[in-house]
Coordinates of C-alpha atoms and ligand atoms in Angstrom, one line a residue:
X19 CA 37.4 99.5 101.4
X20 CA 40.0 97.6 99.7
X21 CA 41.2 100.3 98.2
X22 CA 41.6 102.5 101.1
X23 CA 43.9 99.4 102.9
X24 CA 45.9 99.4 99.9
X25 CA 46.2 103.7 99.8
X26 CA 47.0 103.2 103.7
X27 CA 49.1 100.2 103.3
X28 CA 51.2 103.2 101.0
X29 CA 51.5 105.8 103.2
X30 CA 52.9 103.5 105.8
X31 CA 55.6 102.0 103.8
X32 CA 56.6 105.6 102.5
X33 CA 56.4 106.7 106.1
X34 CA 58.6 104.0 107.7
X35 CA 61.2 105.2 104.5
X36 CA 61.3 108.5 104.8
X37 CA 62.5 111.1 102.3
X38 CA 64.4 109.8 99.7
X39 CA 63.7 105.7 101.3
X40 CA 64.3 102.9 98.4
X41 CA 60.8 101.1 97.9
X42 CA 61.1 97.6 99.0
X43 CA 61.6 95.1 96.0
X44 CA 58.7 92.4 96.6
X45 CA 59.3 90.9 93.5
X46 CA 62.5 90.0 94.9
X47 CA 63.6 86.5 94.4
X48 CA 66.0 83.7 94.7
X49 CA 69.9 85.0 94.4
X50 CA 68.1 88.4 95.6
X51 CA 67.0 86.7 99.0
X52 CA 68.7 85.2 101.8
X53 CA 68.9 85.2 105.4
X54 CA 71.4 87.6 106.0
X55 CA 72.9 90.2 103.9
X56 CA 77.0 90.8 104.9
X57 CA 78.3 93.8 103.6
X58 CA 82.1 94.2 102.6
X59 CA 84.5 91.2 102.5
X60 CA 87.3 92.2 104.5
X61 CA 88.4 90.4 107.4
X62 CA 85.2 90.7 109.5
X63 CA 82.5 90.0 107.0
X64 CA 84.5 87.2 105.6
X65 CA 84.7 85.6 109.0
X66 CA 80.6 86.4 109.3
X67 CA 79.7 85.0 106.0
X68 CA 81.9 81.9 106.6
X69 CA 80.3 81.2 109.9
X70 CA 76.9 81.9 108.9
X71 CA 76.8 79.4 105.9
X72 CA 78.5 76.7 108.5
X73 CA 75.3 77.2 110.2
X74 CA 73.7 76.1 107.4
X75 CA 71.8 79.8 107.2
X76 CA 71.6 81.6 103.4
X77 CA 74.1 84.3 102.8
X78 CA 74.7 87.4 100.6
X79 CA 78.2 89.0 100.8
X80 CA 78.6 92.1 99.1
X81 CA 81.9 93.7 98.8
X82 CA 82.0 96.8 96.5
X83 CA 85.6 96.3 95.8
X84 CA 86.6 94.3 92.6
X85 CA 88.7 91.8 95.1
X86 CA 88.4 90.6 98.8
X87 CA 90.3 91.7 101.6
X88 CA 89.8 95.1 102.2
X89 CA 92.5 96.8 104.3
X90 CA 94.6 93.8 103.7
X91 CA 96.6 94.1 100.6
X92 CA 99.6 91.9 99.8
X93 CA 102.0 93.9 97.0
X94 CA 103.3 90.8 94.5
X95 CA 104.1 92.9 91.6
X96 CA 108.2 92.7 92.2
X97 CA 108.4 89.1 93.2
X98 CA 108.4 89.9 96.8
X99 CA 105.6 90.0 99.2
X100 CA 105.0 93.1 100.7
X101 CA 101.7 94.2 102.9
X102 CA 100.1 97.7 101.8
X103 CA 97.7 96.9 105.0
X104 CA 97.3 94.5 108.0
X105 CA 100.8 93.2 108.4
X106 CA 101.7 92.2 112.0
X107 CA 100.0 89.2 113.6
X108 CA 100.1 88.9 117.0
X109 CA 101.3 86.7 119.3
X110 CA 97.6 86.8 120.5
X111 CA 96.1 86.9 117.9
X112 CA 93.9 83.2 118.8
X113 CA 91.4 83.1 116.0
X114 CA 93.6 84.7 113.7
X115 CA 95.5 81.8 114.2
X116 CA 93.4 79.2 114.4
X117 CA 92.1 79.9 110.9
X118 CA 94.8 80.4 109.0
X119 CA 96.2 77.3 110.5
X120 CA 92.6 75.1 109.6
X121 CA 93.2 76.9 105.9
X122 CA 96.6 75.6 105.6
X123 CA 98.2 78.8 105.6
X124 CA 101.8 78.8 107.8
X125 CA 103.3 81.6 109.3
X126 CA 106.4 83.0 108.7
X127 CA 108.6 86.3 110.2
X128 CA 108.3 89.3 109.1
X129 CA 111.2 89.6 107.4
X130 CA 114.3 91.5 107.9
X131 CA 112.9 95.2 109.2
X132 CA 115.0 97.7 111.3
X133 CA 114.5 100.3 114.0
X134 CA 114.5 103.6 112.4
X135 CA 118.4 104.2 113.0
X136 CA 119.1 107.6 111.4
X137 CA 116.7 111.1 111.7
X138 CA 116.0 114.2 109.5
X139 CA 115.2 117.0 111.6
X140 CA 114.2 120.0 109.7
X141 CA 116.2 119.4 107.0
X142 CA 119.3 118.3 108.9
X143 CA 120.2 114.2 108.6
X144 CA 121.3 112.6 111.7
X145 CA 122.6 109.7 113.0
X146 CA 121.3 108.1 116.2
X147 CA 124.8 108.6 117.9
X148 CA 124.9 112.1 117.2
X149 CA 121.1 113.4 118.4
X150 CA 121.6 113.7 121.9
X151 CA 124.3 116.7 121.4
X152 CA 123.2 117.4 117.8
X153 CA 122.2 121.1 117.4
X154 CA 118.9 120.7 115.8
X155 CA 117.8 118.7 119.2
X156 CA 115.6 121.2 120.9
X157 CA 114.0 118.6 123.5
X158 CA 114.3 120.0 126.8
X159 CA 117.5 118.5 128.8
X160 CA 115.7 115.7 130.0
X161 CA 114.5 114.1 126.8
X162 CA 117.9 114.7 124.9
X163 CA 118.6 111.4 124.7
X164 CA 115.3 109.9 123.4
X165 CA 115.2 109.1 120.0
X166 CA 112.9 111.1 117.7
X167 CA 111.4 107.9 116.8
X168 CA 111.2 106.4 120.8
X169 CA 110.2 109.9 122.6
X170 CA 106.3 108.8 122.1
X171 CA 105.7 105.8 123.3
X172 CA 108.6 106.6 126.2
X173 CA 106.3 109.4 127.2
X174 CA 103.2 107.4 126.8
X175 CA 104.6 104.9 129.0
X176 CA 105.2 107.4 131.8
X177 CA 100.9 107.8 131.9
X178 CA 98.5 105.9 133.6
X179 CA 97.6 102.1 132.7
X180 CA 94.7 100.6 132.5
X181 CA 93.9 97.8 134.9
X182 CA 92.3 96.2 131.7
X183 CA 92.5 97.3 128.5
X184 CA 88.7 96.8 128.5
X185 CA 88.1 100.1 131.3
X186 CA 89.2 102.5 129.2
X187 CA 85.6 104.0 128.8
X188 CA 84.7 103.5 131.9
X189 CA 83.9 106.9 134.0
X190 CA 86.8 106.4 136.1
X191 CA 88.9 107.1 132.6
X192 CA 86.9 110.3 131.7
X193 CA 89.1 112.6 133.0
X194 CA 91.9 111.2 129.8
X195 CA 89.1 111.8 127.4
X196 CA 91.2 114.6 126.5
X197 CA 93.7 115.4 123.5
X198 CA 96.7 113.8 124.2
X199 CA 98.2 116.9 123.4
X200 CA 97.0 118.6 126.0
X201 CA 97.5 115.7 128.2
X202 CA 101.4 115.7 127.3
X203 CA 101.0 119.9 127.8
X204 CA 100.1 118.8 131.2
X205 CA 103.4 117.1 131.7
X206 CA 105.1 120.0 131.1
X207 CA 106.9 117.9 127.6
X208 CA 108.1 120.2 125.8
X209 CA 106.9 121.7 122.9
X210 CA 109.5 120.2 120.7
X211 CA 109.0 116.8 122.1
X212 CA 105.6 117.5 121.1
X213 CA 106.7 118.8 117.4
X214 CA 108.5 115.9 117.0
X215 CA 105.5 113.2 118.5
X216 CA 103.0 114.6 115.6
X217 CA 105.2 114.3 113.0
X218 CA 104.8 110.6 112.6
X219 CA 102.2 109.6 115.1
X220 CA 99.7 106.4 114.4
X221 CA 96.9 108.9 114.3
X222 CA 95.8 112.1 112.6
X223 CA 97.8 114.2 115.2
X224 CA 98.2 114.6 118.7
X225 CA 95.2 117.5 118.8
X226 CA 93.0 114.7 117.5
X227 CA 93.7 112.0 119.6
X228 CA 92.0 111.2 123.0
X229 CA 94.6 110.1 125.6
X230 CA 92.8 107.9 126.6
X231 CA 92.4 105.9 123.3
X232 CA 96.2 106.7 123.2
X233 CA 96.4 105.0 126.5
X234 CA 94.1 102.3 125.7
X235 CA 96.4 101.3 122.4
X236 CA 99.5 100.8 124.7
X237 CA 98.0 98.2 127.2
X238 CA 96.8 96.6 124.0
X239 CA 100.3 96.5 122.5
X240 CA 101.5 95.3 125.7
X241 CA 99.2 92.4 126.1
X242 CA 100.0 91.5 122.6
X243 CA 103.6 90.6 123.4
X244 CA 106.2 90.3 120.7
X245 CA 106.8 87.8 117.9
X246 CA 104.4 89.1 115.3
X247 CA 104.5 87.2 111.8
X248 CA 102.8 87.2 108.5
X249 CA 101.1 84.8 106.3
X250 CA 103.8 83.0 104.3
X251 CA 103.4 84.3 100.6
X252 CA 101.2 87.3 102.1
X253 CA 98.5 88.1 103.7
X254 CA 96.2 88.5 101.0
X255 CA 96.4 84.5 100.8
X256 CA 94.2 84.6 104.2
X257 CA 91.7 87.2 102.8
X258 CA 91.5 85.2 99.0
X259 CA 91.3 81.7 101.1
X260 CA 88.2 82.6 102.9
X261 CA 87.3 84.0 100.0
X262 CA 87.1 81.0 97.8
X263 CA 85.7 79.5 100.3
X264 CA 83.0 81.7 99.6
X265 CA 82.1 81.8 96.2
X266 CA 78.2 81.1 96.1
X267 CA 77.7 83.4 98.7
X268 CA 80.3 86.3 97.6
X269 CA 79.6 89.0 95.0
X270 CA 82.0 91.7 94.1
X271 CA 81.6 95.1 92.3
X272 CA 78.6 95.4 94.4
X273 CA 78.7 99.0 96.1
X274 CA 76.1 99.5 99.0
X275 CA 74.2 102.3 98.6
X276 CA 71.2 102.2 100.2
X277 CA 70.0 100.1 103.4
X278 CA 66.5 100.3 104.9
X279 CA 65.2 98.5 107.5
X280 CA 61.3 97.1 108.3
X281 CA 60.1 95.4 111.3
X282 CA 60.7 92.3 109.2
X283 CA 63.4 93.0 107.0
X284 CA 66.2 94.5 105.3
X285 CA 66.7 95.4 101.4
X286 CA 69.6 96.6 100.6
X287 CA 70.6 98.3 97.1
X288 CA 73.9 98.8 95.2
X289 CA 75.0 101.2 92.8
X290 CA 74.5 99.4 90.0
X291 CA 70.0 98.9 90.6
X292 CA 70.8 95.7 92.1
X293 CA 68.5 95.4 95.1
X294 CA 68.5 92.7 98.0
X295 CA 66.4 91.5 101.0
X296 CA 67.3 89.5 103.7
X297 CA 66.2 89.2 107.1
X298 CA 69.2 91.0 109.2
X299 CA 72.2 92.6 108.2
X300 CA 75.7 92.4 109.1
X301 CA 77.5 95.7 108.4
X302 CA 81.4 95.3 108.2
X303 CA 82.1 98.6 105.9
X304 CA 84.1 101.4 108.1
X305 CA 82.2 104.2 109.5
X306 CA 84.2 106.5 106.9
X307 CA 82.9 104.6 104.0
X308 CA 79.3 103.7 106.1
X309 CA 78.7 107.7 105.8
X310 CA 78.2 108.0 102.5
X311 CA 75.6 105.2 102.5
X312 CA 71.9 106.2 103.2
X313 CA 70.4 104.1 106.4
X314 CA 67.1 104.3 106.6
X315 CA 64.8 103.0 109.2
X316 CA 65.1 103.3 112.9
X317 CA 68.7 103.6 114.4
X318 CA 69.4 105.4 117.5
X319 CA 70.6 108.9 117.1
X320 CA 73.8 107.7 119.2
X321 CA 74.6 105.1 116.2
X322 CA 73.8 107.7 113.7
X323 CA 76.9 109.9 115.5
X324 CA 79.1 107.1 115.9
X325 CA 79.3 106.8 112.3
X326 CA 78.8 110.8 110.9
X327 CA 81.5 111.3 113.2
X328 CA 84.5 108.7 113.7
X329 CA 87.6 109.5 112.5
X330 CA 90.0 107.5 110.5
X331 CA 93.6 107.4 110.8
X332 CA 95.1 108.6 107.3
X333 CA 98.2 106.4 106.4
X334 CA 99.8 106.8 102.8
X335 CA 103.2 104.6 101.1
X336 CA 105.0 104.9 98.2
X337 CA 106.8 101.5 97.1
X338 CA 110.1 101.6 95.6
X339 CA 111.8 98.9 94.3
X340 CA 115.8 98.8 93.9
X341 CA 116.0 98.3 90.2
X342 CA 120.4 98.6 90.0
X343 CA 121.7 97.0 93.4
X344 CA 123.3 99.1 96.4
X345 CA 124.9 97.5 98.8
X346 CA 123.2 98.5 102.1
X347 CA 126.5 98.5 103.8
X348 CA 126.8 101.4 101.2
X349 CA 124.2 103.8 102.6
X350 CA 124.6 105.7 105.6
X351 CA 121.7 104.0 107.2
X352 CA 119.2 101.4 105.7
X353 CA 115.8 102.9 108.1
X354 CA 114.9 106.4 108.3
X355 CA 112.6 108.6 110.4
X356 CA 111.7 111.8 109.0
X357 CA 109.8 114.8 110.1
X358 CA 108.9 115.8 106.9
X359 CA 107.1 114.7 103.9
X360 CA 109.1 111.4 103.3
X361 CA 107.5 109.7 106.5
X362 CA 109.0 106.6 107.9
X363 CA 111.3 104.6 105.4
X364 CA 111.2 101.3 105.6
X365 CA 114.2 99.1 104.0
X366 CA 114.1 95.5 102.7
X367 CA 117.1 93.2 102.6
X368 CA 117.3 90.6 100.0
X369 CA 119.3 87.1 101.0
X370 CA 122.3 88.4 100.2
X371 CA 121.8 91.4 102.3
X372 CA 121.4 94.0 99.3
X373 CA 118.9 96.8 99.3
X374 CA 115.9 95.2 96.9
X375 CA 112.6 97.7 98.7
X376 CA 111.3 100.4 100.4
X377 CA 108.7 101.8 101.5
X378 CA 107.7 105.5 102.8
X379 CA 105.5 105.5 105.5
X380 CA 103.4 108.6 106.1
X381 CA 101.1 109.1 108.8
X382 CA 98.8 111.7 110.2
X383 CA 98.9 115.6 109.0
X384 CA 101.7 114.2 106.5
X385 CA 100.1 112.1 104.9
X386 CA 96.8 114.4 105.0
X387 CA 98.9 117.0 103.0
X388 CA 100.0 114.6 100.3
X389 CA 96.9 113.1 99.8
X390 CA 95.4 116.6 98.6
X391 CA 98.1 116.2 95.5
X392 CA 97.5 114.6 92.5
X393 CA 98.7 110.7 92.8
X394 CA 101.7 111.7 90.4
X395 CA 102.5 114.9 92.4
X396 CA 102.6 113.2 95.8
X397 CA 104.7 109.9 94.5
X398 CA 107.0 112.8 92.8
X399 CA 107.3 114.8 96.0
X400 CA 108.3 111.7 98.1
X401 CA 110.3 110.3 95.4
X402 CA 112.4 114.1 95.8
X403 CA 112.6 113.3 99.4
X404 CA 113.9 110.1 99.2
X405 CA 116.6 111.0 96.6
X406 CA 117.7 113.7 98.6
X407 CA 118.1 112.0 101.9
X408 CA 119.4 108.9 100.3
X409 CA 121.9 110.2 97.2
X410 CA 123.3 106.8 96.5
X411 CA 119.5 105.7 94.9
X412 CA 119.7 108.4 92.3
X413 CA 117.9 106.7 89.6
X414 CA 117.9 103.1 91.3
X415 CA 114.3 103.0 92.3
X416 CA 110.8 102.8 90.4
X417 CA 107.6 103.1 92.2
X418 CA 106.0 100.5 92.2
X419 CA 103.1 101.2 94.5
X420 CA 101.2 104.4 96.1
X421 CA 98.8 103.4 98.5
X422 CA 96.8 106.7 100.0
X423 CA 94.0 104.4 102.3
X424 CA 92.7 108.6 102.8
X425 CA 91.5 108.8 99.8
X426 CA 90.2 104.9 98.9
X427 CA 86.6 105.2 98.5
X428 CA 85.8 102.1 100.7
X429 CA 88.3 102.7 103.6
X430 CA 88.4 106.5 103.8
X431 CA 91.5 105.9 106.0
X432 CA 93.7 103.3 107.3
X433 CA 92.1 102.4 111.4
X434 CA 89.7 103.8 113.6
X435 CA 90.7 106.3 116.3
X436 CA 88.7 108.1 118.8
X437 CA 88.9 112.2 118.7
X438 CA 88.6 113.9 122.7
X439 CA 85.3 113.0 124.0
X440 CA 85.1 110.8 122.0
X441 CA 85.9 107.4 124.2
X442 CA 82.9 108.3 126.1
X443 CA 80.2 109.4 123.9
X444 CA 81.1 107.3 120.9
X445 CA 82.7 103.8 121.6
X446 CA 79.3 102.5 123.7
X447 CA 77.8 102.2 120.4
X448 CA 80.1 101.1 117.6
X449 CA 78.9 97.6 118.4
X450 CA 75.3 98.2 119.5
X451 CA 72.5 96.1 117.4
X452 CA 70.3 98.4 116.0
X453 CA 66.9 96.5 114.6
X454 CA 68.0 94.2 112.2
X455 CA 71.4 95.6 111.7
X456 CA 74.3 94.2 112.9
X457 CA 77.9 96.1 113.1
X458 CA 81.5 94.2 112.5
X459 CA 84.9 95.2 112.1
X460 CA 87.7 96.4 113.6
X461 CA 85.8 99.3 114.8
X462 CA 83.4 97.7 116.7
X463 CA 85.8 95.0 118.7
X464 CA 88.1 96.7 121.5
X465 CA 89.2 93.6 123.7
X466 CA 91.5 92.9 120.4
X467 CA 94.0 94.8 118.1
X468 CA 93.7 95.4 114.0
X469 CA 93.2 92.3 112.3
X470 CA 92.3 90.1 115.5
X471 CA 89.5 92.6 116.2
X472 CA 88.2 92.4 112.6
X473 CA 87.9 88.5 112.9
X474 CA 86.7 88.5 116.7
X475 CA 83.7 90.6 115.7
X476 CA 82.7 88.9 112.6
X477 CA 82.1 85.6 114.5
X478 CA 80.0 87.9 117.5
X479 CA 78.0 89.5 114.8
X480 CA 76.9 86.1 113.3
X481 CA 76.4 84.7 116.6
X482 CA 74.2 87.7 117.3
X483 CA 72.6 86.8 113.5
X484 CA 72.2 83.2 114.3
X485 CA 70.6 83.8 117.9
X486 CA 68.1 85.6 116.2
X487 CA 67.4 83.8 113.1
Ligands
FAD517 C1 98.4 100.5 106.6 C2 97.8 99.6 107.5 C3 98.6 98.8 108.4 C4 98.0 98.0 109.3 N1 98.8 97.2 110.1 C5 98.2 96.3 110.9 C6 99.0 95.4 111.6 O1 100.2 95.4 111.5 N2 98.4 94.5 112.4 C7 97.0 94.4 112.6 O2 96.5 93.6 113.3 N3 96.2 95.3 111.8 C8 96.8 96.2 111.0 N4 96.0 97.0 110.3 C9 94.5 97.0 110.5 C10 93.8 95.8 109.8 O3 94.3 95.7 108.4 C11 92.3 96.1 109.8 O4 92.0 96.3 111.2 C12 91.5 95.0 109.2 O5 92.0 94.5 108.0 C13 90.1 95.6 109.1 O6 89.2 94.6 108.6 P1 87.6 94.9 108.5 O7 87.0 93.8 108.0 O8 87.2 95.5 109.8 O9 87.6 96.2 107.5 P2 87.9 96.2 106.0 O10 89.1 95.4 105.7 O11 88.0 97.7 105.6 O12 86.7 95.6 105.2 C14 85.5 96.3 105.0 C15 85.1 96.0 103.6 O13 83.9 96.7 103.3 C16 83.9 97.1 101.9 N5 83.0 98.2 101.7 C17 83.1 99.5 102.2 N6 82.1 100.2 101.8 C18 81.3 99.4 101.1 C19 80.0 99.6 100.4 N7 79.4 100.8 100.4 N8 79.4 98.5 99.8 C20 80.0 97.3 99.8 N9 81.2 97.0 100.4 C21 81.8 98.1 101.1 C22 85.3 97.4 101.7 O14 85.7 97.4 100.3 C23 86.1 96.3 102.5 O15 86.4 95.2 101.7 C24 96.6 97.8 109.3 C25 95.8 98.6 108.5 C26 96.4 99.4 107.5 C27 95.5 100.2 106.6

């Protein structure tokens, strides 16, 4: 009889973990145990962890990376502080704020950065005064005098707004559930506007984007006002002060592989054997990288295609530093907006006004081409570009960074951004509690922007935790 409860007691476990489940560690013991397990310490499981152990409650953080942070990344190696990731802060960004002020961190501008003032346009460089007549400006006559760099938000801006940010998945929205290319299509823009939009759009292109995410982003921007600054020294200093804030409850290296969920608990194993149980489970890691992770145990089918199928915004940069100085009254113009592989160039001014940085800023189908060359072989390609567009930096410049958030493991891309039909079907659950697990991050926060979001939802996952608990 005994037996028999044993053999049964078996086959119910194996059933509830299913094909390939992890067998729950019993033995499982001190360090192994707590009350909740937080996965990933970038901004939101930070903020979780750190408000979970100010409730007095017993917390794991796992972050597979060898440092904290995430998809914040402050660049020191050149003396200067330069952000790889999050960089603005909001004017309303509250709890943003509020932390960094209760950490002693201060806020500072965010340094001397431009508006893109001069274009290349298949091939051609061009100045902003000579684009409305120039000959490789295609746009149809009324968009002649937009700016390469200006014509998407202007045309965004001539769309429909939100009452609240808030009702963009609400059914009254449905109808801009649709690719924003085929929303501009609607508006008659022409296809050259439209050329000219993908080339360096916030997204993976136009095709990809719903309109009414597109739409959603603006009223956020808008509500967000202007002013944005930066943690003096770099934002990294936020990340690494919660961090050491943390450092009973924080272990690095640790790469989720496995979670699976009973009615009473949740183990968790890494990559390396080591194996955890706690009693709920606060997920911060990106869908992207969540993928790759098996989750067993029940979770809705809705959840389960929230995360197969989210998409992630792929962003890559090359660093250069100015190693011989050029005077930046020298170059024809310090900013520059691309169509082509060299992005976005961002220049930084020293004190005395000299050239010291840049950056190359490549979004969407760019930055997805590069990211299928080797590291050397995209740095090299941009590094071309950037020579060639900018002659006076022949030999002034050495790398010093290339950051391709594509093709990091534990990002798999730089944002979340919802594909067409995708605002309906998938944003109702990025948030949703399934079980025992718990979702943060900036995916699962929309009343917020970036960073903001990451921190908001940390705090409502471990209030969600600590209700429960
Ligand atoms: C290039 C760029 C520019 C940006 N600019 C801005 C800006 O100007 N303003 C703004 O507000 N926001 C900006 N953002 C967005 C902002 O940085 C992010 O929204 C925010 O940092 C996300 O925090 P998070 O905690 O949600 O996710 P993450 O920072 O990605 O944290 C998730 C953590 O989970 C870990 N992880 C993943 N998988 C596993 C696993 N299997 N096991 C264990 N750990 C795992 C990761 O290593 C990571 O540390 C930018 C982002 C990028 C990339």
């Amino acid at each position: 009889m005994q037996r028999r409860q044993i053999i049964k007691g078996f086959a119910t476990s194996s059933l509830l973990l299913g094909a390939g489940g992890i067998s729950m560690p019993l033995w499982a013991s001190g360090n192994s145990r707590a009350d909740v397990i937080v996965i990933g310490a970038g901004l939101a499981g930070l903020t979780s962890a750190r408000y979970l152990k100010a409730q007095g409650l017993k917390v794991l953080l796992l972050e597979a990376r060898e440092r904290v942070g995430g998809r914040i990344l402050t660049l020191n190696s050149t003396g200067m502080d330069v952000e790889a990731g999050g960089l603005q802060i909001g004017q309303g960004y509250g709890l943003m704020r509020t932390y960094a002020q209760q950490l002693g961190l201060p806020l500072v501008s965010l340094g001397r950065y431009a508006e893109q003032n001069a274009f290349v346009i298949n091939g051609q460089r061009i100045s902003a005064e000579e684009w409305p007549t120039h000959p490789q400006n295609l746009l149809a006559t009324s968009e002649k005098n937009t700016l390469p760099s200006r014509l998407y938000y202007q045309m965004l801006s001539k769309g429909p707004e939100y009452a609240l940010p808030w009702d963009w998945t609400s059914e009254k929205y449905a109808p801009l559930d649709i690719s924003l290319d085929a929303y501009f299509s609607q508006q008659n823009i022409s296809t050259q506007a439209l050329r000219l939009m993908d080339a360096n759009i916030n997204a993976l292109s136009l095709k990809d984007l719903s309109a009414a995410d597109a739409f959603y982003r603006l009223s956020l921007a808008r509500i967000g006002g202007r002013g944005a600054q930066k943690i003096e020294g770099g934002n990294s200093r936020f990340t690494q002060a919660l961090g050491d804030e943390l450092t009973g409850e924080l272990h690095t290296e640790k790469v989720v592989t496995h979670i699976n969920q009973s009615h009473d608990k949740v183990a968790v194993r890494c990559e390396d054997g080591s194996q955890y149980i706690a009693k709920r489970c606060i997920v911060t890691s990106p869908f992207s990288a969540l993928k790759e992770v098996s989750i067993q145990g029940d979770i809705s089918p809705q959840k389960r295609q929230a995360i197969d199928k989210a998409l992630y915004t792929p962003v890559t940069q090359v660093h250069f530093a100015v190693k011989k100085q050029v005077d930046a009254s020298m170059l024809e113009a310090t900013n520059l907006w691309t169509d082509n592989a060299l992005g976005r160039v961002f220049s930084q001014l020293n004190d005395a006004g000299q050239l010291c940085y840049l950056t190359s800023w490549i979004n969407g189908q760019q930055a997805k081409a590069l990211d299928m060359l080797s590291p050397s072989e995209a740095v090299n390609t941009v590094k071309r570009a950037l020579e060639k567009y900018y002659p006076d930096l022949k030999g002034k410049t050495d790398v010093v960074h290339h950051q391709s958030w594509a093709n990091e493991r534990f990002s798999k891309g730089a944002y979340i951004q919802f594909a067409p039909g995708q605002v309906q079907t998938l944003v109702p659950h990025m948030a949703s509690i399934e079980g025992r697990l718990h979702f943060a991050g900036e995916h699962t926060e929309f009343m917020y922007s970036g960073m903001e979001s990451a921190i908001v939802s940390g705090v409502r996952a471990a209030q969600e935790v600590a209700e429960r608990l």
